[in-house]
Coordinates of C-alpha atoms in Angstrom, one line a residue:
M1 CA -8.5 -7.1 -6.4
G2 CA -6.7 -9.7 -8.4
N3 CA -3.6 -7.4 -9.3
N4 CA -3.6 -6.3 -4.8
R5 CA -3.7 -2.9 -5.6
A6 CA -5.8 0.6 -5.8
L7 CA -5.3 2.7 -8.4
Y8 CA -5.7 6.5 -8.5
F9 CA -6.7 8.0 -12.0
P10 CA -7.3 11.3 -12.4
F11 CA -10.1 13.0 -14.2
G12 CA -10.4 12.1 -17.6
A13 CA -7.2 10.2 -17.8
E14 CA -6.6 6.7 -19.1
N15 CA -3.7 6.4 -17.4
A16 CA -3.1 5.5 -13.1
T17 CA -0.8 8.8 -11.4
R18 CA -0.9 6.8 -8.1
V19 CA -0.9 3.1 -6.9
Y20 CA -1.6 1.8 -3.8
G21 CA 0.0 -2.1 -2.0
Q22 CA 2.8 -2.6 -4.4
S23 CA 5.7 -0.4 -3.0
G24 CA 5.1 2.3 -5.7
S25 CA 5.4 0.3 -8.3
F26 CA 2.6 -0.7 -11.4
T27 CA 3.8 -3.9 -12.9
T28 CA 4.7 -5.7 -9.5
N29 CA 1.6 -8.2 -8.6
G30 CA 1.9 -9.5 -5.1
N31 CA 1.1 -9.0 -1.0
G32 CA 4.7 -8.5 -0.2
N33 CA 5.9 -11.1 -1.2
G34 CA 4.1 -13.0 1.4
A35 CA 4.6 -10.6 3.6
T36 CA 2.5 -8.6 5.3
S37 CA 3.2 -4.6 5.6
A38 CA 2.8 -0.9 4.9
D39 CA 3.0 -1.3 1.8
S40 CA 0.9 -4.8 1.1
F41 CA -3.0 -5.3 0.1
S42 CA -4.1 -8.4 -0.4
I43 CA -7.5 -9.2 -2.6
P44 CA -8.3 -5.4 -1.4
S45 CA -12.5 -5.2 -1.8
G46 CA -13.8 -2.0 -0.8
I47 CA -12.8 1.8 -0.9
A48 CA -14.0 5.0 0.9
L49 CA -13.2 8.4 -0.6
T50 CA -13.1 11.2 2.8
T51 CA -11.7 14.9 2.2
D52 CA -8.6 14.5 4.0
G53 CA -7.6 10.9 2.6
V54 CA -8.9 7.3 2.1
F55 CA -9.4 3.7 3.8
I56 CA -9.2 0.4 2.0
S57 CA -10.2 -2.5 3.2
D58 CA -7.6 -5.2 2.5
T59 CA -9.8 -8.0 3.0
F60 CA -7.1 -10.8 3.5
N61 CA -4.9 -9.6 5.9
Y62 CA -8.0 -8.9 7.7
R63 CA -7.4 -5.4 8.0
V64 CA -8.3 -1.3 6.9
L65 CA -5.7 1.1 5.8
F66 CA -6.2 4.9 6.0
F67 CA -3.9 6.9 3.4
A68 CA -3.7 10.9 4.2
G69 CA -4.4 13.0 2.4
D70 CA -2.4 11.9 -1.8
S71 CA 0.1 10.0 0.6
T72 CA 0.0 6.3 -0.7
T73 CA 1.9 5.0 2.6
P74 CA -0.6 4.1 5.5
T75 CA -1.3 6.0 8.7
R76 CA -3.6 3.8 10.5
V77 CA -5.1 0.6 11.0
Y78 CA -7.7 -1.1 11.8
G79 CA -8.3 -4.4 12.8
Q80 CA -4.2 -5.3 13.6
T81 CA -1.9 -3.4 16.1
V82 CA 0.8 -3.1 13.5
Y83 CA 1.2 -3.3 10.2
T84 CA 3.5 -6.7 9.8
T85 CA 0.5 -8.9 11.2
K86 CA -2.6 -10.5 9.7
F87 CA -4.4 -11.7 12.6
S88 CA -8.3 -12.3 12.1
G89 CA -10.2 -12.2 15.7
V90 CA -13.6 -11.2 16.7
T91 CA -12.8 -8.5 19.3
A92 CA -13.7 -4.4 19.1
S93 CA -10.5 -4.3 17.7
K94 CA -10.4 -7.3 15.2
L95 CA -11.9 -7.9 11.9
N96 CA -12.1 -10.6 9.4
T97 CA -12.4 -10.6 6.2
P98 CA -13.6 -7.0 5.7
A99 CA -15.3 -5.5 2.7
G100 CA -17.2 -2.4 2.1
L101 CA -16.5 0.8 3.7
A102 CA -18.6 4.2 4.4
V103 CA -17.6 7.2 5.8
D104 CA -19.9 9.7 7.8
S105 CA -20.7 13.6 7.7
A106 CA -18.0 13.2 10.9
G107 CA -15.6 10.8 9.7
G108 CA -16.8 7.7 11.6
L109 CA -16.0 4.3 9.6
Y110 CA -18.5 1.8 8.7
I111 CA -16.7 -2.1 8.5
A112 CA -18.6 -4.1 6.9
D113 CA -16.9 -6.9 8.6
S114 CA -17.9 -10.5 6.5
G115 CA -16.5 -13.3 8.7
N116 CA -18.0 -12.4 11.8
H117 CA -20.7 -11.5 10.4
R118 CA -21.7 -7.9 11.3
V119 CA -21.1 -4.9 10.2
V120 CA -18.8 -2.3 12.7
Y121 CA -18.7 1.7 13.7
Y122 CA -15.5 3.6 14.5
D123 CA -15.0 6.7 16.0
P124 CA -13.2 9.6 13.7
G125 CA -9.4 9.7 14.7
N126 CA -7.4 8.2 15.4
S127 CA -10.1 5.1 17.6
T128 CA -8.4 1.4 17.4
A129 CA -11.1 -0.2 18.8
A130 CA -15.0 -0.2 17.6
S131 CA -18.1 1.6 19.3
R132 CA -21.1 0.3 17.7
V133 CA -21.8 -3.6 16.5
Y134 CA -24.4 -4.3 14.0
G135 CA -25.9 -8.1 13.6
Q136 CA -24.6 -9.7 17.1
G137 CA -27.0 -8.0 19.7
G138 CA -24.5 -5.8 20.4
S139 CA -21.4 -8.3 21.4
F140 CA -17.9 -7.3 20.3
T141 CA -16.8 -11.2 20.9
S142 CA -19.3 -13.3 19.0
K143 CA -19.9 -14.5 15.4
L144 CA -23.3 -15.8 14.7
K145 CA -24.0 -16.0 10.9
N146 CA -27.6 -14.8 12.6
W147 CA -28.3 -13.5 16.0
P148 CA -30.2 -14.8 17.8
G149 CA -29.3 -18.7 17.8
G150 CA -28.8 -18.3 13.8
A151 CA -32.2 -16.7 13.6
V152 CA -33.6 -14.4 10.6
N153 CA -34.0 -11.4 11.6
A154 CA -34.2 -8.0 11.7
A155 CA -31.4 -7.8 14.7
S156 CA -28.9 -10.1 12.1
L157 CA -26.4 -10.4 9.6
Y158 CA -25.1 -13.3 7.6
T159 CA -21.6 -12.1 5.3
P160 CA -22.3 -8.6 4.8
Q161 CA -20.8 -7.1 1.8
D162 CA -21.6 -3.6 2.0
V163 CA -22.7 -0.6 3.5
M164 CA -23.6 2.9 2.5
L165 CA -25.2 6.0 3.9
A166 CA -28.1 7.3 2.8
A167 CA -28.5 11.7 3.3
N168 CA -30.7 11.7 6.2
G169 CA -28.0 9.4 8.0
A170 CA -29.7 5.5 7.9
L171 CA -27.1 3.4 7.4
Y172 CA -27.4 0.7 4.4
I173 CA -26.1 -2.7 4.8
S174 CA -25.9 -5.6 1.7
D175 CA -27.0 -8.7 3.7
T176 CA -25.7 -10.6 1.1
T177 CA -26.1 -14.4 2.1
N178 CA -29.7 -13.4 3.9
N179 CA -30.3 -12.0 0.4
R180 CA -31.7 -9.4 1.0
V181 CA -30.9 -5.6 2.1
V182 CA -31.4 -3.8 5.0
A183 CA -31.7 -0.4 6.5
Y184 CA -30.9 0.9 10.0
A185 CA -32.1 4.2 11.5
P186 CA -29.0 7.1 11.8
G187 CA -27.6 6.0 15.0
N188 CA -29.5 2.6 16.1
S189 CA -27.6 -0.5 15.8
S190 CA -30.5 -2.8 17.7
A191 CA -32.6 -4.0 14.9
A192 CA -33.3 -2.9 11.1
Y193 CA -36.4 -0.7 10.1
R194 CA -36.8 -1.9 6.5
V195 CA -35.8 -4.7 4.3
W196 CA -35.6 -5.1 0.1
G197 CA -35.4 -8.4 -1.1
Q198 CA -37.2 -10.5 1.2
D199 CA -40.9 -10.2 2.2
S200 CA -40.1 -10.1 5.6
F201 CA -37.4 -9.5 8.0
T202 CA -37.2 -13.5 9.0
S203 CA -37.3 -15.0 5.7
S204 CA -34.2 -15.2 3.5
G205 CA -34.2 -17.4 0.9
L206 CA -35.0 -16.6 -3.0
S207 CA -38.3 -18.2 -3.7
S208 CA -38.8 -17.0 -6.8
L209 CA -36.8 -14.1 -9.6
S210 CA -39.2 -11.8 -9.9
E211 CA -38.4 -7.0 -9.3
K212 CA -39.1 -7.5 -5.3
S213 CA -36.2 -10.2 -5.4
L214 CA -32.3 -10.7 -4.2
S215 CA -29.4 -13.4 -4.7
T216 CA -26.2 -12.6 -2.8
P217 CA -26.1 -8.9 -2.7
G218 CA -23.2 -7.2 -3.6
A219 CA -22.1 -3.4 -3.8
V220 CA -24.9 -0.6 -2.9
R221 CA -25.5 2.9 -4.1
F222 CA -27.8 5.8 -4.0
N223 CA -27.5 8.2 -7.2
K224 CA -27.9 12.1 -6.5
E225 CA -31.5 11.3 -6.4
G226 CA -31.0 9.5 -3.6
R227 CA -32.7 6.1 -5.3
L228 CA -31.0 2.6 -4.2
F229 CA -29.3 0.3 -6.6
V230 CA -28.1 -3.3 -5.4
V231 CA -25.7 -5.4 -7.7
D232 CA -27.7 -8.6 -7.8
L233 CA -24.5 -11.0 -7.7
T234 CA -26.0 -14.5 -8.9
I235 CA -28.5 -13.0 -10.7
H236 CA -25.9 -11.1 -12.7
R237 CA -27.9 -8.0 -12.8
V238 CA -27.8 -3.9 -11.1
I239 CA -31.7 -3.7 -9.7
E240 CA -32.9 -0.2 -8.7
Q241 CA -34.7 -0.2 -5.5
L242 CA -37.4 2.4 -4.4

């Protein structure tokens, strides 16, 4: 993040052999000297690997970039019309401080669009507009911290930071400022069916520190047995959830 780059380390190697975001240089640390370009990053904070490349969330350039194969030059941009712009916005084709990423088996992309309080899904291929939205009641043009009208419920999000797909296709979202993780059934973006960190879908606070509570959860991941692990940021721990 702070070096404004992503590095690739071959298996077992101590030194990186590939750098994304610094025009191939391992000794620079700039966002294109202030200019946004195909070779620049500004606080990258999410990454997702696919069989044909890598997606990187370029958070403060308000975009996600796709790099094909081993190339360090992007071939696709989400959230901007060209590589030299950095405008945030609330539409099906705009992003605001994107964070965590996940790719489904078909190659479709989920983005935790944190500043817009939503998760958006892009169909596989070169689509420049999201086809599905989580957290805004189906609207691509609203950015309510909770939907509707600020209420915390099964369909609302508040600065989500990460996304992860379960083996069955369910989408897990780290709903950070609501101090919870929620799960949506495969293909269903209308409302979550399960919540961790809260006693109900309508609560969002940290009542007490326990094995069930979460406080500003960050990354969510599954192990090979399918068990859920959550980075519980404010409490300074990683917790395993059933």
